[in-house]
PDB file of C-alpha atoms in Angstrom:
ATOM      1  CA  MET A   1     204.434-112.181 154.022  1.00  0.00           C
ATOM      2  CA  SER A   2     201.458-113.751 152.262  1.00  0.00           C
ATOM      3  CA  LYS A   3     199.970-117.060 153.323  1.00  0.00           C
ATOM      4  CA  ARG A   4     201.113-120.132 151.416  1.00  0.00           C
ATOM      5  CA  ILE A   5     198.424-122.412 149.998  1.00  0.00           C
ATOM      6  CA  TYR A   6     199.102-125.746 148.352  1.00  0.00           C
ATOM      7  CA  ILE A   7     196.408-127.066 146.000  1.00  0.00           C
ATOM      8  CA  SER A   8     196.295-130.852 145.565  1.00  0.00           C
ATOM      9  CA  PRO A   9     193.861-131.944 142.829  1.00  0.00           C
ATOM     10  CA  SER A  10     192.581-135.516 142.603  1.00  0.00           C
ATOM     11  CA  ASN A  11     194.461-138.000 140.440  1.00  0.00           C
ATOM     12  CA  GLN A  12     191.501-140.398 140.141  1.00  0.00           C
ATOM     13  CA  SER A  13     190.970-140.787 136.393  1.00  0.00           C
ATOM     14  CA  GLY A  14     189.023-144.022 136.935  1.00  0.00           C
ATOM     15  CA  ASN A  15     186.195-142.148 138.679  1.00  0.00           C
ATOM     16  CA  VAL A  16     183.978-141.551 135.665  1.00  0.00           C
ATOM     17  CA  TYR A  17     181.343-138.816 135.699  1.00  0.00           C
ATOM     18  CA  ALA A  18     177.655-139.511 135.078  1.00  0.00           C
ATOM     19  CA  THR A  19     177.727-137.041 132.177  1.00  0.00           C
ATOM     20  CA  GLY A  20     180.208-135.245 129.951  1.00  0.00           C
ATOM     21  CA  ASN A  21     182.525-138.139 129.059  1.00  0.00           C
ATOM     22  CA  THR A  22     184.984-136.984 131.722  1.00  0.00           C
ATOM     23  CA  ASN A  23     186.394-138.046 135.081  1.00  0.00           C
ATOM     24  CA  GLU A  24     187.363-136.786 138.524  1.00  0.00           C
ATOM     25  CA  LYS A  25     191.020-136.143 137.681  1.00  0.00           C
ATOM     26  CA  GLU A  26     190.228-134.062 134.593  1.00  0.00           C
ATOM     27  CA  GLN A  27     187.624-131.907 136.337  1.00  0.00           C
ATOM     28  CA  CYS A  28     189.594-131.473 139.581  1.00  0.00           C
ATOM     29  CA  HIS A  29     192.632-130.315 137.613  1.00  0.00           C
ATOM     30  CA  LYS A  30     190.438-127.682 135.921  1.00  0.00           C
ATOM     31  CA  ILE A  31     189.102-126.593 139.317  1.00  0.00           C
ATOM     32  CA  ALA A  32     192.666-126.470 140.702  1.00  0.00           C
ATOM     33  CA  ARG A  33     193.840-124.190 137.874  1.00  0.00           C
ATOM     34  CA  ALA A  34     190.904-121.845 138.545  1.00  0.00           C
ATOM     35  CA  CYS A  35     191.683-121.866 142.297  1.00  0.00           C
ATOM     36  CA  VAL A  36     195.347-121.064 141.693  1.00  0.00           C
ATOM     37  CA  ASP A  37     194.429-118.112 139.456  1.00  0.00           C
ATOM     38  CA  TYR A  38     191.886-116.788 141.957  1.00  0.00           C
ATOM     39  CA  LEU A  39     194.116-117.185 145.021  1.00  0.00           C
ATOM     40  CA  GLU A  40     197.158-115.623 143.347  1.00  0.00           C
ATOM     41  CA  LYS A  41     195.073-112.605 142.315  1.00  0.00           C
ATOM     42  CA  ALA A  42     193.959-112.345 145.954  1.00  0.00           C
ATOM     43  CA  GLY A  43     197.610-112.114 147.024  1.00  0.00           C
ATOM     44  CA  PHE A  44     198.288-115.636 148.265  1.00  0.00           C
ATOM     45  CA  ASN A  45     201.477-117.552 147.504  1.00  0.00           C
ATOM     46  CA  VAL A  46     200.100-120.661 145.780  1.00  0.00           C
ATOM     47  CA  LYS A  47     201.672-123.881 144.586  1.00  0.00           C
ATOM     48  CA  CYS A  48     199.996-126.682 142.682  1.00  0.00           C
ATOM     49  CA  THR A  49     201.622-129.546 140.855  1.00  0.00           C
ATOM     50  CA  TYR A  50     199.552-131.852 138.728  1.00  0.00           C
ATOM     51  CA  ASN A  51     201.366-135.111 139.293  1.00  0.00           C
ATOM     52  CA  ASP A  52     199.504-138.331 140.015  1.00  0.00           C
ATOM     53  CA  ASP A  53     201.363-139.246 143.199  1.00  0.00           C
ATOM     54  CA  MET A  54     199.447-138.094 146.274  1.00  0.00           C
ATOM     55  CA  TYR A  55     202.418-138.913 148.504  1.00  0.00           C
ATOM     56  CA  GLU A  56     204.681-136.710 146.385  1.00  0.00           C
ATOM     57  CA  ARG A  57     202.109-133.884 146.490  1.00  0.00           C
ATOM     58  CA  VAL A  58     202.077-134.061 150.299  1.00  0.00           C
ATOM     59  CA  ARG A  59     205.898-133.972 150.349  1.00  0.00           C
ATOM     60  CA  GLU A  60     205.805-130.952 148.011  1.00  0.00           C
ATOM     61  CA  SER A  61     203.243-129.213 150.225  1.00  0.00           C
ATOM     62  CA  ASN A  62     205.398-129.794 153.300  1.00  0.00           C
ATOM     63  CA  LYS A  63     208.570-128.655 151.494  1.00  0.00           C
ATOM     64  CA  PHE A  64     206.731-125.558 150.236  1.00  0.00           C
ATOM     65  CA  GLY A  65     205.916-124.661 153.848  1.00  0.00           C
ATOM     66  CA  ALA A  66     202.204-124.372 153.138  1.00  0.00           C
ATOM     67  CA  ASP A  67     199.982-122.774 155.737  1.00  0.00           C
ATOM     68  CA  MET A  68     197.001-124.541 154.194  1.00  0.00           C
ATOM     69  CA  HIS A  69     196.803-127.686 152.060  1.00  0.00           C
ATOM     70  CA  ILE A  70     193.602-127.977 150.020  1.00  0.00           C
ATOM     71  CA  ALA A  71     192.801-131.323 148.421  1.00  0.00           C
ATOM     72  CA  ILE A  72     190.247-130.954 145.624  1.00  0.00           C
ATOM     73  CA  HIS A  73     188.012-133.937 144.885  1.00  0.00           C
ATOM     74  CA  THR A  74     184.527-134.788 143.717  1.00  0.00           C
ATOM     75  CA  ASN A  75     182.450-137.430 145.405  1.00  0.00           C
ATOM     76  CA  ALA A  76     180.512-140.597 144.603  1.00  0.00           C
ATOM     77  CA  THR A  77     178.458-143.075 146.569  1.00  0.00           C
ATOM     78  CA  SER A  78     177.530-146.694 146.124  1.00  0.00           C
ATOM     79  CA  LYS A  79     174.249-146.080 147.984  1.00  0.00           C
ATOM     80  CA  HIS A  80     172.803-143.735 145.317  1.00  0.00           C
ATOM     81  CA  ASN A  81     170.374-142.295 147.822  1.00  0.00           C
ATOM     82  CA  VAL A  82     172.451-139.184 148.384  1.00  0.00           C
ATOM     83  CA  THR A  83     171.142-136.108 146.622  1.00  0.00           C
ATOM     84  CA  GLY A  84     174.577-134.545 146.358  1.00  0.00           C
ATOM     85  CA  GLY A  85     176.257-131.691 148.127  1.00  0.00           C
ATOM     86  CA  THR A  86     179.606-130.662 149.495  1.00  0.00           C
ATOM     87  CA  GLN A  87     181.582-132.584 152.092  1.00  0.00           C
ATOM     88  CA  ILE A  88     184.652-131.265 153.882  1.00  0.00           C
ATOM     89  CA  LEU A  89     187.036-133.746 155.456  1.00  0.00           C
ATOM     90  CA  LEU A  90     189.398-132.676 158.221  1.00  0.00           C
ATOM     91  CA  TYR A  91     191.868-134.411 160.507  1.00  0.00           C
ATOM     92  CA  SER A  92     189.685-133.333 163.422  1.00  0.00           C
ATOM     93  CA  ILE A  93     186.808-130.940 163.865  1.00  0.00           C
ATOM     94  CA  ASN A  94     188.058-128.265 166.233  1.00  0.00           C
ATOM     95  CA  GLY A  95     189.764-124.893 166.389  1.00  0.00           C
ATOM     96  CA  GLU A  96     191.416-123.571 163.244  1.00  0.00           C
ATOM     97  CA  ARG A  97     190.664-126.766 161.304  1.00  0.00           C
ATOM     98  CA  GLU A  98     186.955-126.406 161.929  1.00  0.00           C
ATOM     99  CA  LYS A  99     187.069-122.689 161.123  1.00  0.00           C
ATOM    100  CA  ALA A 100     188.836-123.341 157.786  1.00  0.00           C
ATOM    101  CA  GLY A 101     186.558-126.262 156.893  1.00  0.00           C
ATOM    102  CA  LYS A 102     183.459-124.254 157.705  1.00  0.00           C
ATOM    103  CA  ALA A 103     184.696-121.331 155.584  1.00  0.00           C
ATOM    104  CA  VAL A 104     185.144-123.606 152.549  1.00  0.00           C
ATOM    105  CA  LEU A 105     181.799-125.338 153.156  1.00  0.00           C
ATOM    106  CA  ASP A 106     179.974-122.024 153.611  1.00  0.00           C
ATOM    107  CA  ALA A 107     181.444-120.656 150.365  1.00  0.00           C
ATOM    108  CA  LEU A 108     180.884-123.736 148.210  1.00  0.00           C
ATOM    109  CA  SER A 109     177.708-125.419 149.437  1.00  0.00           C
ATOM    110  CA  PRO A 110     175.287-122.617 148.452  1.00  0.00           C
ATOM    111  CA  LEU A 111     176.496-123.018 144.858  1.00  0.00           C
ATOM    112  CA  THR A 112     176.114-126.776 144.568  1.00  0.00           C
ATOM    113  CA  PRO A 113     172.804-128.375 143.564  1.00  0.00           C
ATOM    114  CA  GLY A 114     172.913-131.042 146.283  1.00  0.00           C
ATOM    115  CA  LYS A 115     172.055-130.135 149.852  1.00  0.00           C
ATOM    116  CA  ARG A 116     171.633-133.350 151.815  1.00  0.00           C
ATOM    117  CA  ALA A 117     175.267-134.383 152.216  1.00  0.00           C
ATOM    118  CA  GLU A 118     176.680-130.995 153.194  1.00  0.00           C
ATOM    119  CA  ARG A 119     178.769-131.550 156.276  1.00  0.00           C
ATOM    120  CA  ILE A 120     182.187-131.564 157.866  1.00  0.00           C
ATOM    121  CA  ILE A 121     183.586-134.995 158.687  1.00  0.00           C
ATOM    122  CA  ALA A 122     186.626-135.977 160.763  1.00  0.00           C
ATOM    123  CA  LYS A 123     188.889-138.260 158.706  1.00  0.00           C
ATOM    124  CA  PRO A 124     192.113-138.674 160.681  1.00  0.00           C
ATOM    125  CA  ASP A 125     192.872-141.810 158.636  1.00  0.00           C
ATOM    126  CA  PHE A 126     193.004-139.924 155.291  1.00  0.00           C
ATOM    127  CA  TYR A 127     196.616-139.416 154.252  1.00  0.00           C
ATOM    128  CA  GLU A 128     196.165-135.838 153.054  1.00  0.00           C
ATOM    129  CA  CYS A 129     194.477-134.991 156.357  1.00  0.00           C
ATOM    130  CA  ASN A 130     197.089-136.568 158.627  1.00  0.00           C
ATOM    131  CA  SER A 131     200.391-136.156 156.810  1.00  0.00           C
ATOM    132  CA  THR A 132     200.585-132.503 155.832  1.00  0.00           C
ATOM    133  CA  SER A 133     202.444-130.008 157.984  1.00  0.00           C
ATOM    134  CA  ALA A 134     199.826-127.449 156.993  1.00  0.00           C
ATOM    135  CA  LEU A 135     196.226-127.289 158.074  1.00  0.00           C
ATOM    136  CA  ALA A 136     194.545-129.641 155.573  1.00  0.00           C
ATOM    137  CA  VAL A 137     191.088-129.172 154.072  1.00  0.00           C
ATOM    138  CA  TYR A 138     189.972-132.088 151.904  1.00  0.00           C
ATOM    139  CA  CYS A 139     187.089-130.846 149.794  1.00  0.00           C
ATOM    140  CA  GLU A 140     184.586-133.138 148.072  1.00  0.00           C
ATOM    141  CA  CYS A 141     183.004-130.419 145.923  1.00  0.00           C
ATOM    142  CA  GLU A 142     179.866-132.282 144.782  1.00  0.00           C
ATOM    143  CA  PHE A 143     178.831-135.794 143.760  1.00  0.00           C
ATOM    144  CA  HIS A 144     179.919-136.704 140.231  1.00  0.00           C
ATOM    145  CA  ASP A 145     177.858-139.890 139.927  1.00  0.00           C
ATOM    146  CA  THR A 146     174.552-138.054 139.581  1.00  0.00           C
ATOM    147  CA  LYS A 147     173.500-136.222 136.420  1.00  0.00           C
ATOM    148  CA  GLU A 148     172.755-133.013 138.329  1.00  0.00           C
ATOM    149  CA  GLY A 149     176.046-133.068 140.257  1.00  0.00           C
ATOM    150  CA  SER A 150     178.140-134.037 137.258  1.00  0.00           C
ATOM    151  CA  ASP A 151     176.623-131.327 135.062  1.00  0.00           C
ATOM    152  CA  PHE A 152     177.127-128.775 137.830  1.00  0.00           C
ATOM    153  CA  ILE A 153     180.836-129.576 138.276  1.00  0.00           C
ATOM    154  CA  ILE A 154     181.539-129.536 134.545  1.00  0.00           C
ATOM    155  CA  ASN A 155     179.727-126.236 133.976  1.00  0.00           C
ATOM    156  CA  ASN A 156     180.850-124.324 137.085  1.00  0.00           C
ATOM    157  CA  THR A 157     184.635-124.671 137.309  1.00  0.00           C
ATOM    158  CA  ALA A 158     185.275-120.986 138.002  1.00  0.00           C
ATOM    159  CA  ALA A 159     182.481-120.712 140.571  1.00  0.00           C
ATOM    160  CA  ILE A 160     183.766-123.766 142.468  1.00  0.00           C
TER     161      ILE A 160
END
């Protein structure tokens, strides 16, 4: 039986990108569709619903019996001293969680233009990290509030 993966794209339409007249929700939904296509071709059983209710998406993931729950987001900072990069958020950094988070980070971070922020962070207070039955990987693909990061996300959906 193939592994079940639930893809949970961001619903944050208010997070406007630095370029492209777009937002986090629009771009993360594009990335989610590309992930679903890729993972299904690789033989995984994948589910993704594009509703705006994070709590409902977590319920759907749990009902689906997902082995892995992947939240797809893009990042921003109020400090504006971050040069971009990928961040992976996990409930805790150990065992299978760390292995899964590191696999996503190792695959994505070489593609992204930013390097400084690339890291795995424990976020046990994040709902999608603490409320899924599945192992949850919350992926902040790249920073969307920089021109370089925004352009990268918009132009590299399939690669992400």
